[in-house]
CSV table of C-alpha atoms in Angstrom, one decimal:
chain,number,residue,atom,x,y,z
A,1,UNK,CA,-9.8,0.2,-12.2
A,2,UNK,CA,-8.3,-2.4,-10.3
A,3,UNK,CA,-5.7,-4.5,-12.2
A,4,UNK,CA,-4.3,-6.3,-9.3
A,5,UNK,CA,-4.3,-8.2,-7.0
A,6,UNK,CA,-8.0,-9.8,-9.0
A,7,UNK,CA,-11.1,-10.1,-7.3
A,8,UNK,CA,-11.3,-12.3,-5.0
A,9,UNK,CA,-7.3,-12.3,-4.0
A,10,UNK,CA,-4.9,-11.1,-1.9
A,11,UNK,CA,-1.3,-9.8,-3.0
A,12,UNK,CA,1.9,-7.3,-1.8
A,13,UNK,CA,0.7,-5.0,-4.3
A,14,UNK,CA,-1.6,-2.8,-5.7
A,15,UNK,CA,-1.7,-2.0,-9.6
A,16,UNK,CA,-4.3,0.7,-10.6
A,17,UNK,CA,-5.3,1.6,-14.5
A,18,UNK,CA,-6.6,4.7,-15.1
A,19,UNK,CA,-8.9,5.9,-18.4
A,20,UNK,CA,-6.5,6.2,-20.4
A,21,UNK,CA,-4.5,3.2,-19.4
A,22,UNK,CA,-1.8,4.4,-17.6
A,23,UNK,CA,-1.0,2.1,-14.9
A,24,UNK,CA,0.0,3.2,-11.1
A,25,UNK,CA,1.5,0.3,-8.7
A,26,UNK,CA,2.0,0.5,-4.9
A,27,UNK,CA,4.0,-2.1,-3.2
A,28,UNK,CA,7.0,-1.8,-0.4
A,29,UNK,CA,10.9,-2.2,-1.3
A,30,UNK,CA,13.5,-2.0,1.4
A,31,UNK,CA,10.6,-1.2,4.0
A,32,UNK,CA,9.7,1.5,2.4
A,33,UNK,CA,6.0,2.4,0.8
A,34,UNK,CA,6.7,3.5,-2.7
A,35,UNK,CA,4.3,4.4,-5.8
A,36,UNK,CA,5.5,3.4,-9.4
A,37,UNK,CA,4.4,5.8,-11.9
A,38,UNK,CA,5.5,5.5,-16.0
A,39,UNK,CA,8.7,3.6,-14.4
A,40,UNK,CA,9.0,6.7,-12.0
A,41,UNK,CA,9.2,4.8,-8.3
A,42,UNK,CA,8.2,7.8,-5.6
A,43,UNK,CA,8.7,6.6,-2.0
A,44,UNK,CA,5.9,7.9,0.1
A,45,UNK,CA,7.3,6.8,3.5
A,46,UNK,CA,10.2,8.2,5.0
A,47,UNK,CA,13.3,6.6,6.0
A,48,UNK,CA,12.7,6.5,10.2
A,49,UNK,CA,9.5,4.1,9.7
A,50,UNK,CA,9.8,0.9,7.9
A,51,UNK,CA,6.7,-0.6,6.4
A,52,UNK,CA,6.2,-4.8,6.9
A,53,UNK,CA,3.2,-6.8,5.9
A,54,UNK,CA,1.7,-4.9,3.3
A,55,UNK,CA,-1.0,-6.3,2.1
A,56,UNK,CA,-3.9,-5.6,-0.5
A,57,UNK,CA,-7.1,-7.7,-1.0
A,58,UNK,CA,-9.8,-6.9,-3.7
A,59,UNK,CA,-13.1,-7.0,-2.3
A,60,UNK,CA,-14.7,-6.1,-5.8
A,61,UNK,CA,-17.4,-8.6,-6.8
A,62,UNK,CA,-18.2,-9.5,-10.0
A,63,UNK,CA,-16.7,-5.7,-11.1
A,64,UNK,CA,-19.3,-3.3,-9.9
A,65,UNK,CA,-16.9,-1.3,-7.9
A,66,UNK,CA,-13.4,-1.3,-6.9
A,67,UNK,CA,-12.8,-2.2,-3.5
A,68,UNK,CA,-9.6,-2.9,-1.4
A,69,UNK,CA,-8.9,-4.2,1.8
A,70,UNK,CA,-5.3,-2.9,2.9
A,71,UNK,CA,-3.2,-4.0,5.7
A,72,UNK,CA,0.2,-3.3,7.1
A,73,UNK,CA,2.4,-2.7,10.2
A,74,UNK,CA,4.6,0.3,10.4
A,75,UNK,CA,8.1,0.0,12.9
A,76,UNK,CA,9.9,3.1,13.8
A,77,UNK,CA,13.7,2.7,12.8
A,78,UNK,CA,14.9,2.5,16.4
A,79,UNK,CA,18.6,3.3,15.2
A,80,UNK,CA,19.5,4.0,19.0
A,81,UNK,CA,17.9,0.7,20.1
A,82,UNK,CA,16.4,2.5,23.1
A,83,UNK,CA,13.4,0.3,24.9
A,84,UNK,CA,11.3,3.9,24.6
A,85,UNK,CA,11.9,4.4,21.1
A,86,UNK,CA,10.0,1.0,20.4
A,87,UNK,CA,6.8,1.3,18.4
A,88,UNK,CA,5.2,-1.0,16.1
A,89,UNK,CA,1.1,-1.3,15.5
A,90,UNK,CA,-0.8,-3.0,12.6
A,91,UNK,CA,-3.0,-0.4,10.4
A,92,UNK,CA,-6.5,-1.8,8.9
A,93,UNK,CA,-8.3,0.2,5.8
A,94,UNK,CA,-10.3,0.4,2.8
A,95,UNK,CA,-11.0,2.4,-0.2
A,96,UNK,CA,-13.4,2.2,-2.9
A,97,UNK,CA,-12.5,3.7,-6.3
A,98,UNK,CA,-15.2,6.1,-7.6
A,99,UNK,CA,-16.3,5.7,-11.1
A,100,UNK,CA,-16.0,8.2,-14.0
């Protein structure tokens, strides 16, 4: 289930509870995407993209399923500053958790 952000709201990061009530959180640090697992933090982007603007929003109403709106914009880590390395676009999604 969906612990945060709470119905209705928006928020920089995702907290998930599963059955047995361990929690999972995904959130970005440093521009990178990284998943928090029993205080285990796994990044899950790597270091020549940096992630901006993440953002979650819980579509759920009233509880009946578990759905979130994610947004964010992913920037290549021009290191060379090169005009053709450039690239930056704004990715739109969402997921539904299934239900046991």
């Amino acid at each position: 289930m969906v612990v945060s952000p709470t119905n209705g709201n928006s928020g920089n990061t995702l907290q998930l509870q599963d059955f047995s009530g361990k929690n999972t959180t995904f959130d970005v640090a440093s521009g990178t995407l990284r998943e928090t697992i029993l205080n285990q933090i796994i990044p899950l982007s790597s270091n020549i993209l940096i992630i901006s603007d993440l953002q979650f929003t819980n579509l759920t109403p009233n509880n009946l399923q578990n759905s979130i709106k994610i947004k964010f914009t992913l920037n290549y880590n021009n290191v060379a500053n090169r005009t053709e390395y450039n690239y930056s676009q704004t990715f739109y999604g969402t997921a539904t958790l299934r239900q046991p």
